[in-house]
JSON list of C-alpha atoms in Angstrom, two decimals:
[
{"chain": "U", "resi": 1, "resn": "GLN", "atom": "CA", "xyz": [0.00, 0.00, 0.00]},
{"chain": "U", "resi": 2, "resn": "VAL", "atom": "CA", "xyz": [1.00, 3.61, -0.45]},
{"chain": "U", "resi": 3, "resn": "HIS", "atom": "CA", "xyz": [2.97, 5.06, 2.41]},
{"chain": "U", "resi": 4, "resn": "LEU", "atom": "CA", "xyz": [4.32, 8.59, 2.76]},
{"chain": "U", "resi": 5, "resn": "VAL", "atom": "CA", "xyz": [6.57, 9.47, 5.67]},
{"chain": "U", "resi": 6, "resn": "GLU", "atom": "CA", "xyz": [7.67, 13.01, 6.40]},
{"chain": "U", "resi": 7, "resn": "SER", "atom": "CA", "xyz": [10.69, 13.98, 8.42]},
{"chain": "U", "resi": 8, "resn": "GLY", "atom": "CA", "xyz": [12.86, 16.99, 9.08]},
{"chain": "U", "resi": 9, "resn": "GLY", "atom": "CA", "xyz": [10.47, 19.22, 10.95]},
{"chain": "U", "resi": 10, "resn": "GLY", "atom": "CA", "xyz": [11.50, 21.08, 14.04]},
{"chain": "U", "resi": 11, "resn": "SER", "atom": "CA", "xyz": [11.75, 24.40, 15.77]},
{"chain": "U", "resi": 12, "resn": "VAL", "atom": "CA", "xyz": [13.83, 27.24, 14.39]},
{"chain": "U", "resi": 13, "resn": "GLN", "atom": "CA", "xyz": [14.12, 30.98, 14.81]},
{"chain": "U", "resi": 14, "resn": "ASP", "atom": "CA", "xyz": [13.13, 33.58, 12.26]},
{"chain": "U", "resi": 15, "resn": "GLY", "atom": "CA", "xyz": [15.51, 33.47, 9.35]},
{"chain": "U", "resi": 16, "resn": "GLY", "atom": "CA", "xyz": [16.45, 29.86, 9.93]},
{"chain": "U", "resi": 17, "resn": "SER", "atom": "CA", "xyz": [16.33, 26.93, 7.55]},
{"chain": "U", "resi": 18, "resn": "LEU", "atom": "CA", "xyz": [14.94, 23.42, 7.50]},
{"chain": "U", "resi": 19, "resn": "ARG", "atom": "CA", "xyz": [14.77, 20.68, 4.93]},
{"chain": "U", "resi": 20, "resn": "LEU", "atom": "CA", "xyz": [11.74, 18.44, 4.97]},
{"chain": "U", "resi": 21, "resn": "SER", "atom": "CA", "xyz": [11.85, 15.00, 3.43]},
{"chain": "U", "resi": 22, "resn": "CYS", "atom": "CA", "xyz": [9.08, 12.69, 2.37]},
{"chain": "U", "resi": 23, "resn": "ALA", "atom": "CA", "xyz": [9.87, 9.11, 1.52]},
{"chain": "U", "resi": 24, "resn": "ALA", "atom": "CA", "xyz": [7.26, 7.52, -0.69]},
{"chain": "U", "resi": 25, "resn": "SER", "atom": "CA", "xyz": [6.63, 3.83, -1.07]},
{"chain": "U", "resi": 26, "resn": "GLY", "atom": "CA", "xyz": [4.01, 1.84, -2.91]},
{"chain": "U", "resi": 27, "resn": "LEU", "atom": "CA", "xyz": [3.43, 4.48, -5.60]},
{"chain": "U", "resi": 28, "resn": "SER", "atom": "CA", "xyz": [2.98, 3.27, -9.13]},
{"chain": "U", "resi": 29, "resn": "TYR", "atom": "CA", "xyz": [5.55, 4.38, -11.66]},
{"chain": "U", "resi": 30, "resn": "GLY", "atom": "CA", "xyz": [4.40, 7.29, -13.77]},
{"chain": "U", "resi": 31, "resn": "SER", "atom": "CA", "xyz": [3.70, 10.99, -13.96]},
{"chain": "U", "resi": 32, "resn": "ARG", "atom": "CA", "xyz": [1.97, 12.58, -11.02]},
{"chain": "U", "resi": 33, "resn": "TRP", "atom": "CA", "xyz": [2.07, 15.60, -8.76]},
{"chain": "U", "resi": 34, "resn": "MET", "atom": "CA", "xyz": [3.86, 15.53, -5.44]},
{"chain": "U", "resi": 35, "resn": "GLY", "atom": "CA", "xyz": [3.21, 18.35, -3.06]},
{"chain": "U", "resi": 36, "resn": "TRP", "atom": "CA", "xyz": [3.84, 19.92, 0.29]},
{"chain": "U", "resi": 37, "resn": "PHE", "atom": "CA", "xyz": [0.94, 21.39, 2.22]},
{"chain": "U", "resi": 38, "resn": "ARG", "atom": "CA", "xyz": [0.63, 23.03, 5.57]},
{"chain": "U", "resi": 39, "resn": "GLN", "atom": "CA", "xyz": [-2.07, 23.63, 8.08]},
{"chain": "U", "resi": 40, "resn": "ALA", "atom": "CA", "xyz": [-2.02, 25.83, 11.13]},
{"chain": "U", "resi": 41, "resn": "PRO", "atom": "CA", "xyz": [-4.62, 25.51, 13.90]},
{"chain": "U", "resi": 42, "resn": "GLY", "atom": "CA", "xyz": [-7.88, 27.11, 12.86]},
{"chain": "U", "resi": 43, "resn": "LYS", "atom": "CA", "xyz": [-6.78, 27.60, 9.27]},
{"chain": "U", "resi": 44, "resn": "GLU", "atom": "CA", "xyz": [-7.44, 25.79, 6.03]},
{"chain": "U", "resi": 45, "resn": "ARG", "atom": "CA", "xyz": [-4.88, 23.48, 4.54]},
{"chain": "U", "resi": 46, "resn": "GLU", "atom": "CA", "xyz": [-2.70, 25.41, 2.14]},
{"chain": "U", "resi": 47, "resn": "GLY", "atom": "CA", "xyz": [-0.65, 24.27, -0.80]},
{"chain": "U", "resi": 48, "resn": "VAL", "atom": "CA", "xyz": [2.96, 25.34, -0.31]},
{"chain": "U", "resi": 49, "resn": "ALA", "atom": "CA", "xyz": [4.89, 23.77, -3.14]},
{"chain": "U", "resi": 50, "resn": "ALA", "atom": "CA", "xyz": [4.32, 21.10, -5.73]},
{"chain": "U", "resi": 51, "resn": "ILE", "atom": "CA", "xyz": [6.31, 19.30, -8.36]},
{"chain": "U", "resi": 52, "resn": "ARG", "atom": "CA", "xyz": [5.00, 17.47, -11.38]},
{"chain": "U", "resi": 53, "resn": "LEU", "atom": "CA", "xyz": [7.20, 14.47, -11.92]},
{"chain": "U", "resi": 54, "resn": "ALA", "atom": "CA", "xyz": [8.41, 13.82, -15.43]},
{"chain": "U", "resi": 55, "resn": "PHE", "atom": "CA", "xyz": [8.18, 10.21, -16.62]},
{"chain": "U", "resi": 56, "resn": "VAL", "atom": "CA", "xyz": [6.78, 10.94, -20.08]},
{"chain": "U", "resi": 57, "resn": "SER", "atom": "CA", "xyz": [8.73, 13.15, -22.45]},
{"chain": "U", "resi": 58, "resn": "ASP", "atom": "CA", "xyz": [5.71, 15.36, -23.13]},
{"chain": "U", "resi": 59, "resn": "ASP", "atom": "CA", "xyz": [5.22, 15.98, -19.42]},
{"chain": "U", "resi": 60, "resn": "GLY", "atom": "CA", "xyz": [8.04, 18.23, -18.37]},
{"chain": "U", "resi": 61, "resn": "GLU", "atom": "CA", "xyz": [8.94, 18.57, -14.73]},
{"chain": "U", "resi": 62, "resn": "THR", "atom": "CA", "xyz": [7.20, 21.61, -13.29]},
{"chain": "U", "resi": 63, "resn": "THR", "atom": "CA", "xyz": [7.26, 23.27, -9.90]},
{"chain": "U", "resi": 64, "resn": "LEU", "atom": "CA", "xyz": [4.67, 25.51, -8.29]},
{"chain": "U", "resi": 65, "resn": "TYR", "atom": "CA", "xyz": [4.87, 27.64, -5.18]},
{"chain": "U", "resi": 66, "resn": "THR", "atom": "CA", "xyz": [2.41, 29.66, -3.24]},
{"chain": "U", "resi": 67, "resn": "GLU", "atom": "CA", "xyz": [3.33, 33.33, -3.49]},
{"chain": "U", "resi": 68, "resn": "SER", "atom": "CA", "xyz": [4.33, 33.70, 0.15]},
{"chain": "U", "resi": 69, "resn": "VAL", "atom": "CA", "xyz": [7.18, 31.18, -0.15]},
{"chain": "U", "resi": 70, "resn": "LYS", "atom": "CA", "xyz": [8.57, 32.02, -3.57]},
{"chain": "U", "resi": 71, "resn": "GLY", "atom": "CA", "xyz": [12.27, 32.64, -3.41]},
{"chain": "U", "resi": 72, "resn": "ARG", "atom": "CA", "xyz": [12.51, 31.02, 0.02]},
{"chain": "U", "resi": 73, "resn": "PHE", "atom": "CA", "xyz": [11.37, 27.43, -0.48]},
{"chain": "U", "resi": 74, "resn": "THR", "atom": "CA", "xyz": [12.50, 24.91, -3.06]},
{"chain": "U", "resi": 75, "resn": "ILE", "atom": "CA", "xyz": [10.81, 21.61, -3.84]},
{"chain": "U", "resi": 76, "resn": "SER", "atom": "CA", "xyz": [12.77, 18.81, -5.44]},
{"chain": "U", "resi": 77, "resn": "TYR", "atom": "CA", "xyz": [12.45, 15.10, -6.06]},
{"chain": "U", "resi": 78, "resn": "ASP", "atom": "CA", "xyz": [14.99, 12.32, -6.04]},
{"chain": "U", "resi": 79, "resn": "TYR", "atom": "CA", "xyz": [13.72, 9.77, -8.54]},
{"chain": "U", "resi": 80, "resn": "ALA", "atom": "CA", "xyz": [16.14, 7.11, -7.40]},
{"chain": "U", "resi": 81, "resn": "LYS", "atom": "CA", "xyz": [15.03, 7.40, -3.78]},
{"chain": "U", "resi": 82, "resn": "ASN", "atom": "CA", "xyz": [11.37, 8.19, -4.41]},
{"chain": "U", "resi": 83, "resn": "THR", "atom": "CA", "xyz": [11.74, 11.08, -2.03]},
{"chain": "U", "resi": 84, "resn": "VAL", "atom": "CA", "xyz": [10.41, 14.60, -2.26]},
{"chain": "U", "resi": 85, "resn": "TYR", "atom": "CA", "xyz": [12.14, 17.42, -0.42]},
{"chain": "U", "resi": 86, "resn": "LEU", "atom": "CA", "xyz": [11.21, 20.88, 0.67]},
{"chain": "U", "resi": 87, "resn": "GLN", "atom": "CA", "xyz": [14.16, 23.13, 1.36]},
{"chain": "U", "resi": 88, "resn": "MET", "atom": "CA", "xyz": [12.95, 26.00, 3.50]},
{"chain": "U", "resi": 89, "resn": "SER", "atom": "CA", "xyz": [15.04, 29.09, 4.14]},
{"chain": "U", "resi": 90, "resn": "SER", "atom": "CA", "xyz": [14.46, 32.55, 5.56]},
{"chain": "U", "resi": 91, "resn": "LEU", "atom": "CA", "xyz": [11.70, 31.08, 7.67]},
{"chain": "U", "resi": 92, "resn": "LYS", "atom": "CA", "xyz": [9.12, 33.36, 9.20]},
{"chain": "U", "resi": 93, "resn": "SER", "atom": "CA", "xyz": [6.71, 32.93, 12.06]},
{"chain": "U", "resi": 94, "resn": "GLU", "atom": "CA", "xyz": [3.88, 32.71, 9.54]},
{"chain": "U", "resi": 95, "resn": "ASP", "atom": "CA", "xyz": [5.44, 29.51, 8.23]},
{"chain": "U", "resi": 96, "resn": "THR", "atom": "CA", "xyz": [4.60, 27.75, 11.49]},
{"chain": "U", "resi": 97, "resn": "ALA", "atom": "CA", "xyz": [2.30, 24.85, 10.70]},
{"chain": "U", "resi": 98, "resn": "LEU", "atom": "CA", "xyz": [1.98, 21.13, 10.41]},
{"chain": "U", "resi": 99, "resn": "TYR", "atom": "CA", "xyz": [3.47, 20.25, 7.04]},
{"chain": "U", "resi": 100, "resn": "TYR", "atom": "CA", "xyz": [2.12, 17.37, 5.01]},
{"chain": "U", "resi": 101, "resn": "CYS", "atom": "CA", "xyz": [3.53, 15.55, 2.05]},
{"chain": "U", "resi": 102, "resn": "ALA", "atom": "CA", "xyz": [1.02, 14.36, -0.52]},
{"chain": "U", "resi": 103, "resn": "ALA", "atom": "CA", "xyz": [0.91, 12.46, -3.78]},
{"chain": "U", "resi": 104, "resn": "GLY", "atom": "CA", "xyz": [-1.57, 12.92, -6.56]},
{"chain": "U", "resi": 105, "resn": "ALA", "atom": "CA", "xyz": [-3.09, 10.19, -8.63]},
{"chain": "U", "resi": 106, "resn": "LEU", "atom": "CA", "xyz": [-1.09, 8.46, -11.32]},
{"chain": "U", "resi": 107, "resn": "GLY", "atom": "CA", "xyz": [-1.45, 10.28, -14.61]},
{"chain": "U", "resi": 108, "resn": "GLN", "atom": "CA", "xyz": [-3.25, 13.27, -13.09]},
{"chain": "U", "resi": 109, "resn": "THR", "atom": "CA", "xyz": [-0.91, 15.94, -14.38]},
{"chain": "U", "resi": 110, "resn": "ALA", "atom": "CA", "xyz": [-3.20, 18.91, -14.95]},
{"chain": "U", "resi": 111, "resn": "GLN", "atom": "CA", "xyz": [-2.18, 22.28, -13.57]},
{"chain": "U", "resi": 112, "resn": "SER", "atom": "CA", "xyz": [-5.31, 22.30, -11.45]},
{"chain": "U", "resi": 113, "resn": "VAL", "atom": "CA", "xyz": [-3.87, 19.54, -9.28]},
{"chain": "U", "resi": 114, "resn": "GLY", "atom": "CA", "xyz": [-0.79, 21.59, -8.36]},
{"chain": "U", "resi": 115, "resn": "LEU", "atom": "CA", "xyz": [-1.39, 23.36, -5.08]},
{"chain": "U", "resi": 116, "resn": "ASN", "atom": "CA", "xyz": [-4.93, 22.18, -4.53]},
{"chain": "U", "resi": 117, "resn": "PRO", "atom": "CA", "xyz": [-5.10, 19.79, -1.56]},
{"chain": "U", "resi": 118, "resn": "SER", "atom": "CA", "xyz": [-8.47, 18.48, -2.72]},
{"chain": "U", "resi": 119, "resn": "GLN", "atom": "CA", "xyz": [-6.78, 17.01, -5.79]},
{"chain": "U", "resi": 120, "resn": "TYR", "atom": "CA", "xyz": [-4.34, 14.82, -3.89]},
{"chain": "U", "resi": 121, "resn": "THR", "atom": "CA", "xyz": [-4.91, 11.20, -3.10]},
{"chain": "U", "resi": 122, "resn": "TYR", "atom": "CA", "xyz": [-2.28, 10.08, -0.61]},
{"chain": "U", "resi": 123, "resn": "TRP", "atom": "CA", "xyz": [-1.10, 11.88, 2.48]},
{"chain": "U", "resi": 124, "resn": "GLY", "atom": "CA", "xyz": [1.62, 11.56, 5.06]},
{"chain": "U", "resi": 125, "resn": "GLN", "atom": "CA", "xyz": [1.11, 12.00, 8.76]},
{"chain": "U", "resi": 126, "resn": "GLY", "atom": "CA", "xyz": [2.64, 15.47, 8.90]},
{"chain": "U", "resi": 127, "resn": "THR", "atom": "CA", "xyz": [5.69, 17.00, 10.48]},
{"chain": "U", "resi": 128, "resn": "GLN", "atom": "CA", "xyz": [5.61, 20.08, 12.66]},
{"chain": "U", "resi": 129, "resn": "VAL", "atom": "CA", "xyz": [7.50, 23.22, 11.74]},
{"chain": "U", "resi": 130, "resn": "THR", "atom": "CA", "xyz": [7.65, 25.94, 14.35]},
{"chain": "U", "resi": 131, "resn": "VAL", "atom": "CA", "xyz": [9.33, 29.28, 13.71]},
{"chain": "U", "resi": 132, "resn": "SER", "atom": "CA", "xyz": [9.94, 31.53, 16.68]},
{"chain": "U", "resi": 133, "resn": "SER", "atom": "CA", "xyz": [10.76, 35.21, 16.63]}
]
């Protein structure tokens, strides 16, 4: 069965950095979206970053970021390890949230999947990121 496990969360001060990892197992080979989402208490789940994996030549690898993290966060994927990463730098208190890794359905490569949590099929358990001023 599909299993996503996040790691790398923790507590940092404003301006600090963290790298989140999500090891995926049980996913079928093929193009799909992988994403990072976050949810703070009392707030809706928000798409942070997403990457469209490239397994078909017509489906180029694409990354998407929510505006608030552009230039600070970088999503990447290690195809050999089936692991998606989120490198987070210049962290702010507003970044504090529970961060989730998610995988979209095989072959669902439309832009609308991107940062939309409703479009994702598989979810990890979450890892807490806390940024203190």
